[in-house]
Tab-separated table of C-alpha atoms in Angstrom:
chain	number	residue	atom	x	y	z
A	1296	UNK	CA	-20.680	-87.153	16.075
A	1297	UNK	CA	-20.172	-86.325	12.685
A	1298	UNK	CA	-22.223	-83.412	10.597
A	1299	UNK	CA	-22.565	-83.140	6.674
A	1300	UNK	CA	-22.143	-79.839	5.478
A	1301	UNK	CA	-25.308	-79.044	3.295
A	1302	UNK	CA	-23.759	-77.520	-0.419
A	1303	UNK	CA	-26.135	-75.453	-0.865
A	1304	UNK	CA	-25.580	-73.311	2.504
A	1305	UNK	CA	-22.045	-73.136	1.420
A	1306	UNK	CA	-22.727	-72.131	-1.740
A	1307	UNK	CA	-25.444	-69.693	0.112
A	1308	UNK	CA	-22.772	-68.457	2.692
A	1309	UNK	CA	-19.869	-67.999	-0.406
A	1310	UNK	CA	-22.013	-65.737	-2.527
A	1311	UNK	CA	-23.092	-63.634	0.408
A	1312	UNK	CA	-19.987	-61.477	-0.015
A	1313	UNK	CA	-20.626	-60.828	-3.741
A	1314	UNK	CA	-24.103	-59.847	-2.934
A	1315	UNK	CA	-23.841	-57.290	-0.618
A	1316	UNK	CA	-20.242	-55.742	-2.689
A	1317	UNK	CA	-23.011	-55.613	-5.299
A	1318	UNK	CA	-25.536	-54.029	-3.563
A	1319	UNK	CA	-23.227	-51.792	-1.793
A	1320	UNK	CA	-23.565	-48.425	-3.639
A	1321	UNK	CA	-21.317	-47.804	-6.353
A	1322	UNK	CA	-19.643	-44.148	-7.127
A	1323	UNK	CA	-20.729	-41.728	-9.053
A	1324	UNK	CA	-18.786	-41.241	-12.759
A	1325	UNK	CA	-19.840	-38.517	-13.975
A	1326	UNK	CA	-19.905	-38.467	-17.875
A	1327	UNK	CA	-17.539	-36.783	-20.039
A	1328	UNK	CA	-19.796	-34.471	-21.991
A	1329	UNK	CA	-21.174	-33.513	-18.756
A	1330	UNK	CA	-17.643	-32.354	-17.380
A	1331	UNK	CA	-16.867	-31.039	-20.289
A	1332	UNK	CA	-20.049	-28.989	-20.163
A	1333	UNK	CA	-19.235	-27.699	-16.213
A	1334	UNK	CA	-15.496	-26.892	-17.345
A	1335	UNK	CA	-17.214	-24.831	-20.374
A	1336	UNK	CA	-19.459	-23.137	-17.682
A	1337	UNK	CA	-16.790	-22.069	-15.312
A	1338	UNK	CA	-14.471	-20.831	-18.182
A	1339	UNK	CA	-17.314	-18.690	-19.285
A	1340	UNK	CA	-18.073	-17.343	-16.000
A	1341	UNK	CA	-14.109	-17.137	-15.414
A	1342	UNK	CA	-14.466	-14.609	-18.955
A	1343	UNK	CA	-17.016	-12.915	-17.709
A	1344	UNK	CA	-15.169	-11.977	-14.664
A	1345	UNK	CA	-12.244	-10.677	-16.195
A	1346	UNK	CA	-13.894	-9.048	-18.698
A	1347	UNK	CA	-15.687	-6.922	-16.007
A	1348	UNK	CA	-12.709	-6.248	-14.430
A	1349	UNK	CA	-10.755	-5.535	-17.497
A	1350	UNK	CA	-13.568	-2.441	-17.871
A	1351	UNK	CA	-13.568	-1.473	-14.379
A	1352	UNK	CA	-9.868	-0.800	-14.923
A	1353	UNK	CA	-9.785	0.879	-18.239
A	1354	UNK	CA	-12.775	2.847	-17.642
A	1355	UNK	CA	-11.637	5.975	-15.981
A	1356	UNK	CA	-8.507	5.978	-18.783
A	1357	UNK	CA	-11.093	5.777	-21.560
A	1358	UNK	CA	-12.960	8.277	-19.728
A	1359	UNK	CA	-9.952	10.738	-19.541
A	1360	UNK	CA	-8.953	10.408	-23.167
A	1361	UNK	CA	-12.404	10.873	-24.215
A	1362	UNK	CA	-12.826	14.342	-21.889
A	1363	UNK	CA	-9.583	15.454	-23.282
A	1364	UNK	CA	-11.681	16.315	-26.920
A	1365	UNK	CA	-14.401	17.979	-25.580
A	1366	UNK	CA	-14.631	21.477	-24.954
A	1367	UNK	CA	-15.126	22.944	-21.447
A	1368	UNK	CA	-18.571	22.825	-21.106
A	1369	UNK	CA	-18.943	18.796	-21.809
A	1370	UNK	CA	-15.749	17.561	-20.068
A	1371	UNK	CA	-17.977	15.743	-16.871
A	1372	UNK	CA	-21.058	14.933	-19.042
A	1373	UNK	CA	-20.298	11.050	-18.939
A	1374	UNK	CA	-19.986	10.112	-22.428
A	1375	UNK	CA	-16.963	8.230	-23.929
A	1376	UNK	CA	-18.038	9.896	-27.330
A	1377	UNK	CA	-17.783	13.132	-27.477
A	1378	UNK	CA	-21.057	15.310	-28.749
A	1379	UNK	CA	-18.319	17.778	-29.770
A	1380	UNK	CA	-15.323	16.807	-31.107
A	1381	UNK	CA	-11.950	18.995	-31.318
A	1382	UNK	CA	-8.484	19.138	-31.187
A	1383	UNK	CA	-8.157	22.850	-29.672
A	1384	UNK	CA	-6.848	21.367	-26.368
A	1385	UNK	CA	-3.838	19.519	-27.034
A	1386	UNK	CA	-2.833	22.904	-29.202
A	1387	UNK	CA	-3.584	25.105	-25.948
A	1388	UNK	CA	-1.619	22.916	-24.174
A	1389	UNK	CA	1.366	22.965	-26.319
A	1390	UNK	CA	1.069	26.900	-26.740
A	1391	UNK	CA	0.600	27.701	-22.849
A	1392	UNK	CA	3.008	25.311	-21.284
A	1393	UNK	CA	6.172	24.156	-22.070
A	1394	UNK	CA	5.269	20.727	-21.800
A	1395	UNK	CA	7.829	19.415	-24.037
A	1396	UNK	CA	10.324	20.798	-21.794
A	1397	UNK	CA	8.805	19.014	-19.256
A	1398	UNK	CA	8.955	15.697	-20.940
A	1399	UNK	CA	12.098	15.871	-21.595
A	1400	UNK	CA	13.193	16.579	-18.160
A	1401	UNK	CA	11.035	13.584	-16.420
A	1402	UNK	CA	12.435	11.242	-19.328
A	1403	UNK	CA	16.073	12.299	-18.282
A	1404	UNK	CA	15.396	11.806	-14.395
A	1405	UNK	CA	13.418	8.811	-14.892
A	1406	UNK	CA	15.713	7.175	-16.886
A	1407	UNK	CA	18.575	8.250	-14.793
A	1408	UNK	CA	17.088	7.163	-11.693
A	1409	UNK	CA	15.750	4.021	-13.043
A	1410	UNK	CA	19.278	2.676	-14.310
A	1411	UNK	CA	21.417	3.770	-11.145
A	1412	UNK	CA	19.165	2.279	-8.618
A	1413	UNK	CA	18.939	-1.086	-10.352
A	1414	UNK	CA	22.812	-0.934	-11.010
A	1415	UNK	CA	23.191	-0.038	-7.169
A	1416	UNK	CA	20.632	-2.467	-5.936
A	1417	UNK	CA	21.787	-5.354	-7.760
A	1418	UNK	CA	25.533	-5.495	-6.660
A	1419	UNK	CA	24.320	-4.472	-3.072
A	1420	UNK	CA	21.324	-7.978	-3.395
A	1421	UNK	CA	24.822	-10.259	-5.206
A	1422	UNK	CA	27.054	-9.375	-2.181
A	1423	UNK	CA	24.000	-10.316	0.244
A	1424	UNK	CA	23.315	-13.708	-1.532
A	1425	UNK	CA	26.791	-14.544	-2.977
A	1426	UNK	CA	29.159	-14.255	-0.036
A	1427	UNK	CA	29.287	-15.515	3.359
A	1428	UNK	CA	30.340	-13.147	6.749
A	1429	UNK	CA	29.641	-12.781	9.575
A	1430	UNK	CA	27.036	-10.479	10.551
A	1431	UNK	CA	25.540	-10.782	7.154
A	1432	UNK	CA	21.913	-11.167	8.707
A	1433	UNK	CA	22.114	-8.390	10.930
A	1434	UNK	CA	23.237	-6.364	8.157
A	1435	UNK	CA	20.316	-7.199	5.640
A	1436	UNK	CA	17.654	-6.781	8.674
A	1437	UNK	CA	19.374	-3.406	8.930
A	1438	UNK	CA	18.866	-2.595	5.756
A	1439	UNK	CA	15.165	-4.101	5.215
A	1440	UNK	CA	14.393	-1.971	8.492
A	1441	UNK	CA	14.970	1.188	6.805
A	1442	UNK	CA	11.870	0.442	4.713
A	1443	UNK	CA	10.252	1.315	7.916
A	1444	UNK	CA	11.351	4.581	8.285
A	1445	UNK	CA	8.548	7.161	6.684
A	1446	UNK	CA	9.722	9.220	4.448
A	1447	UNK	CA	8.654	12.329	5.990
A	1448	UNK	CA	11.819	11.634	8.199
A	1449	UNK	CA	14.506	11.889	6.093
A	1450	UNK	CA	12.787	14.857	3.999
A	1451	UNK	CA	14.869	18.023	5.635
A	1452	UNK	CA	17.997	15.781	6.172
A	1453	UNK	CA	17.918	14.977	2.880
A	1454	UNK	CA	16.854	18.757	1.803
A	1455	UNK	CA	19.476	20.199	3.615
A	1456	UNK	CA	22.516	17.871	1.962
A	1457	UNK	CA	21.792	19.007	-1.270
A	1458	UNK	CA	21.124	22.101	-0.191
A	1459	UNK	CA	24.072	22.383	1.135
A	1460	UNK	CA	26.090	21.134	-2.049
A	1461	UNK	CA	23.937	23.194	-4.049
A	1462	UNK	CA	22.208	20.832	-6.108
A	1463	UNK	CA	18.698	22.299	-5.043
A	1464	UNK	CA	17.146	23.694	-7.894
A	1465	UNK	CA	18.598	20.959	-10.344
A	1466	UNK	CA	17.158	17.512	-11.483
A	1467	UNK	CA	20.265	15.656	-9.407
A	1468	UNK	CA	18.459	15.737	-6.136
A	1469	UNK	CA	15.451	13.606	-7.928
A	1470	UNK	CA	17.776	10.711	-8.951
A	1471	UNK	CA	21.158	10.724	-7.570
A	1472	UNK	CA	19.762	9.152	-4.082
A	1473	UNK	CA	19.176	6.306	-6.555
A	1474	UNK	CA	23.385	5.490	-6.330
A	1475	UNK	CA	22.777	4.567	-3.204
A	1476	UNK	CA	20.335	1.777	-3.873
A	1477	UNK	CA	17.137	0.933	-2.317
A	1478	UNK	CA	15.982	-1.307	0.261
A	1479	UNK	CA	13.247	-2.766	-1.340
A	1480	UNK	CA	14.795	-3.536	-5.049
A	1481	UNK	CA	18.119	-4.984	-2.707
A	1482	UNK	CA	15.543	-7.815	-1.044
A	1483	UNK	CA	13.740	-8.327	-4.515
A	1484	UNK	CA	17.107	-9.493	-6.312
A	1485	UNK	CA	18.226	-11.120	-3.444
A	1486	UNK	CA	15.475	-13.044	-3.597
A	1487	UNK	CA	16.255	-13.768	-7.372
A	1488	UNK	CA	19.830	-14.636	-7.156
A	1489	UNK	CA	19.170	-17.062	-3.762
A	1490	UNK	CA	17.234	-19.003	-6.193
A	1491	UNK	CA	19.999	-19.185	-8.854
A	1492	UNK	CA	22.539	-22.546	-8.261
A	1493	UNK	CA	25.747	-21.779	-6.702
A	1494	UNK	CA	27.227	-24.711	-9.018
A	1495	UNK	CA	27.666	-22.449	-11.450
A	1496	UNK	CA	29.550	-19.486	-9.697
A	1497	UNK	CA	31.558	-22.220	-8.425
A	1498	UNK	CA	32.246	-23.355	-11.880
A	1499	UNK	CA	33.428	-20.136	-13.458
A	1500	UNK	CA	35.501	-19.680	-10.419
A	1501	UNK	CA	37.396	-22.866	-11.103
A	1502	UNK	CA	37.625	-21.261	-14.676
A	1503	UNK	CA	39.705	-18.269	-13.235
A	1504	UNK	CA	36.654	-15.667	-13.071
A	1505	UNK	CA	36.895	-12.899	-10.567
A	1506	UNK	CA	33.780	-11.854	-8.487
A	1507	UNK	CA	32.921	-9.019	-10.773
A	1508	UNK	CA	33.259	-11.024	-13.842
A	1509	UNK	CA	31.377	-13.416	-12.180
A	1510	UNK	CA	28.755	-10.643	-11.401
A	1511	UNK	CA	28.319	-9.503	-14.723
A	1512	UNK	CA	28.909	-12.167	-16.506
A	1513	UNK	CA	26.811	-15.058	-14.902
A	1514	UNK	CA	24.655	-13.897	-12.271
A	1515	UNK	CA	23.160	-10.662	-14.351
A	1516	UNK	CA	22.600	-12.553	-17.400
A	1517	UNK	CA	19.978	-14.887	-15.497
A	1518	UNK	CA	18.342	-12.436	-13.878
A	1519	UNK	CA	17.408	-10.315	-16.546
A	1520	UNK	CA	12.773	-10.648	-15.488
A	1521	UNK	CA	13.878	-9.547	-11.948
A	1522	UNK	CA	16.306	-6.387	-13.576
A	1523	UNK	CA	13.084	-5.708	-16.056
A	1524	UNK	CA	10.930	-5.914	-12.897
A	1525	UNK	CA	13.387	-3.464	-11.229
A	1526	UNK	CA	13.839	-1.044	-13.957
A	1527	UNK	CA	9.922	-0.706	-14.587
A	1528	UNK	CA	9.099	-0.091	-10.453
A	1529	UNK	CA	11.713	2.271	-11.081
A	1530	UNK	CA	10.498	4.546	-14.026
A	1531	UNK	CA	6.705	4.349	-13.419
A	1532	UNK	CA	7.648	5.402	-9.613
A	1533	UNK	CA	9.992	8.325	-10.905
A	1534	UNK	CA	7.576	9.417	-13.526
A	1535	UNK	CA	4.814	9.982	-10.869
A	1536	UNK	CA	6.943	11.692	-8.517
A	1537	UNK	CA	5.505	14.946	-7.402
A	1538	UNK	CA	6.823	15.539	-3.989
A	1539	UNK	CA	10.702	15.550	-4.933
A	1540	UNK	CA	10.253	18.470	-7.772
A	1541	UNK	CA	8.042	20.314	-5.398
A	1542	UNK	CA	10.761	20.518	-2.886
A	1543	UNK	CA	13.769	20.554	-5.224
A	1544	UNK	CA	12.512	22.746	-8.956
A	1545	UNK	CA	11.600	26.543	-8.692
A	1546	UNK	CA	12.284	27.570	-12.202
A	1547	UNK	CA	9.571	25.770	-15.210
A	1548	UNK	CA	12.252	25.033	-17.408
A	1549	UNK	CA	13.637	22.094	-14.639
A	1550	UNK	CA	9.920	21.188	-13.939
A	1551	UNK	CA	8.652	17.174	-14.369
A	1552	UNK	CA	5.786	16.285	-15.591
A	1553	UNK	CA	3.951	15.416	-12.493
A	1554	UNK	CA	5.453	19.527	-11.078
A	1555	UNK	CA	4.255	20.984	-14.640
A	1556	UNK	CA	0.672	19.560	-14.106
A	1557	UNK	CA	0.601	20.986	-10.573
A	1558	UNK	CA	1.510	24.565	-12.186
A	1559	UNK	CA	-1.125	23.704	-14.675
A	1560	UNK	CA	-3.928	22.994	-11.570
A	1561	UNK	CA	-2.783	26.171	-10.088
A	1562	UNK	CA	-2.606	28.460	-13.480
A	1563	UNK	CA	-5.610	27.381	-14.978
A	1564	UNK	CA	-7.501	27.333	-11.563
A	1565	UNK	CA	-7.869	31.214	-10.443
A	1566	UNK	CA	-11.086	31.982	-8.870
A	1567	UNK	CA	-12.509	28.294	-8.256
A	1568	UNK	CA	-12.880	28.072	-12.295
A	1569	UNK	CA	-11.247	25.131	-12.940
A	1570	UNK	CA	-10.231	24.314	-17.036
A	1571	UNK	CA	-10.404	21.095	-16.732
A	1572	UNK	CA	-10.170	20.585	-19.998
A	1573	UNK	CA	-6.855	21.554	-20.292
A	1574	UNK	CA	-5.799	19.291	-17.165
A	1575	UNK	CA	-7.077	15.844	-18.599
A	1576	UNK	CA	-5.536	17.017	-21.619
A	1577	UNK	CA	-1.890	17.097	-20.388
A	1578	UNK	CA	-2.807	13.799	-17.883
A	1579	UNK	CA	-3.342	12.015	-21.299
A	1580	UNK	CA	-0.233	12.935	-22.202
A	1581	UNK	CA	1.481	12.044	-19.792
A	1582	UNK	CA	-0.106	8.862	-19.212
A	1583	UNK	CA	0.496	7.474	-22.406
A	1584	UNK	CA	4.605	6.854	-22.166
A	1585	UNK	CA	4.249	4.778	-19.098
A	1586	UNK	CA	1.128	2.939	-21.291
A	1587	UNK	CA	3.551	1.970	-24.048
A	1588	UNK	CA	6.349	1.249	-21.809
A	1589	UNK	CA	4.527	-1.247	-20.383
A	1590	UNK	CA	3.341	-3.001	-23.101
A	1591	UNK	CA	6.962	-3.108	-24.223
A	1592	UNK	CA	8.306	-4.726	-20.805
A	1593	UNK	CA	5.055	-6.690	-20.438
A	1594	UNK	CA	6.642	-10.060	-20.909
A	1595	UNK	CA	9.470	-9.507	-18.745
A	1596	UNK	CA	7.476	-7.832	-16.499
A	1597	UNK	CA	5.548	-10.925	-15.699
A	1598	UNK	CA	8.394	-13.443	-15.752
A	1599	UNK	CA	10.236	-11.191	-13.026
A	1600	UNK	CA	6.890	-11.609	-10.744
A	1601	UNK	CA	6.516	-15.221	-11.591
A	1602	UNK	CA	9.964	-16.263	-11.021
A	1603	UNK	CA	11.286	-13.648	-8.301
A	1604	UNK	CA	11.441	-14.597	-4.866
A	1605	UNK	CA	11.318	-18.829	-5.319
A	1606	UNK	CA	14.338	-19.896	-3.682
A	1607	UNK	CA	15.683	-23.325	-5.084
């Protein structure tokens, strides 16, 4: 028995596909002035973000500098203009401390400290990443682990070494530990130079470099953000110091900074009558050196975070 296929249920049955691909729902494009509208949107909102931040942050600096030309009786009244403007604090505070003394002494230690312990840190983070022995872990978990150790710990040990050598009373206690490198810089450039391509100590190898030469003259060189990253931990942290000079400086004429302003608290604080006036005054300027130091390592500053611990 033979059947005849009818063509227009094949035709019927063949188009059925198409017509239910074409009434299947189709996605969504969104137009481009549309995204380009949302993408303005978000950047806005991303603007106004920062932008509140960005005050948030700068506020209480703005606040300070502002106090610091006001006389006594306006210092906490709130306004970033002053209702009465003068200069008579910054030329108390030159004429009752010695704070250029004091500057000069926190920009010696700072320095000081800030170049030995990057020096120090860096060839103890090259010998870490460069060469292989055994026990190498165990020694760098040794050395990470002393991160753990407060510092409260080692405060009379320490005390009583340089007591002993009679270095207390001098500015060598706050930044000759710094020759013995720290634990926290050390894993920071390790990090750095793990990510650098041992082709190329290899290479000057072949070409009859030593490991110091190779040091200094290959693996420094391309780690300069990390070394700028290093140096400015380094100086902001030794600026700020204050519990090294209290232990260490008697006499004002060895006092830091952060040791004169304590004096200052204390002299200009008898009988609960704070002049705060003269306080904010020598905050602003102190402040402003690590300001300007910033904006002067800023770019290296943020290639040493961006690049510093990626291991290629």
């Amino acid at each position: 028995m033979t059947s005849t296929l009818d063509p227009t249920d094949a035709a019927a049955r063949a188009a059925a596909p198409l017509a239910a691909a074409e009434t299947a729902e189709a996605p969504r494009v969104v137009p481009p002035r549309r995204r380009t509208t949302r993408s303005r949107i978000a950047r806005v909102v991303l603007y106004v973000v920062l932008a509140g931040c960005a005050v948030v942050f700068t506020y209480p600096f703005v606040w300070l500098v502002s106090a610091s030309f006001k006389p006594r009786s306006d210092v906490f009244d709130n306004l970033l203009i002053p209702k009465n403007f003068t200069f008579e604090n910054y030329l108390t505070i030159w004429q009752e401390a010695p704070i250029g003394v004091w500057l000069i002494n926190s920009a010696i230690v700072t320095i000081l400290a800030a170049v030995t312990v990057t020096a120090s840190s860096a060839m103890v983070a090259w010998g870490f990443a460069y060469f292989r022995f055994r026990g190498r872990g165990a020694l760098f978990a040794l050395v990470i682990g002393t991160m753990m150790l407060p510092g409260a710990v080692t405060m009379i040990p320490t005390f009583l070494i340089w007591n002993g050598l009679g270095a207390t009373g001098t500015l060598t206690p706050l930044w000759a530990q710094n020759l013995f490198g720290s634990a926290f810089y050390i894993f920071l450039l390790r990090q750095f130079f793990l990510g650098l391509p041992r082709e190329l100590f290899e290479a000057a190898r072949i070409d009859g470099a030593n490991n110091w030469r190779i040091f200094t003259r290959v693996a420094l060189p391309l780690c300069r953000p990390a070394l700028a990253v290093t140096l400015l931990f380094e100086l902001q942290a030794s600026w700020t110091d204050l519990m090294r000079p209290l232990i260490y400086l008697r006499d004002s004429d060895t006092f830091t900074v952060p040791r004169g302003l304590k004096s200052l608290l204390d002299q200009f604080g008898f009988g609960g009558e704070y002049h705060w006036e003269i306080i904010v005054t020598a905050s602003v300027i102190t402040t402003v050196p690590m300001i300007i130091l910033f904006f002067i390592g800023q770019k290296q500053f943020v290639d040493g975070i961006a690049t510093t611990g990626t291991k290629g």
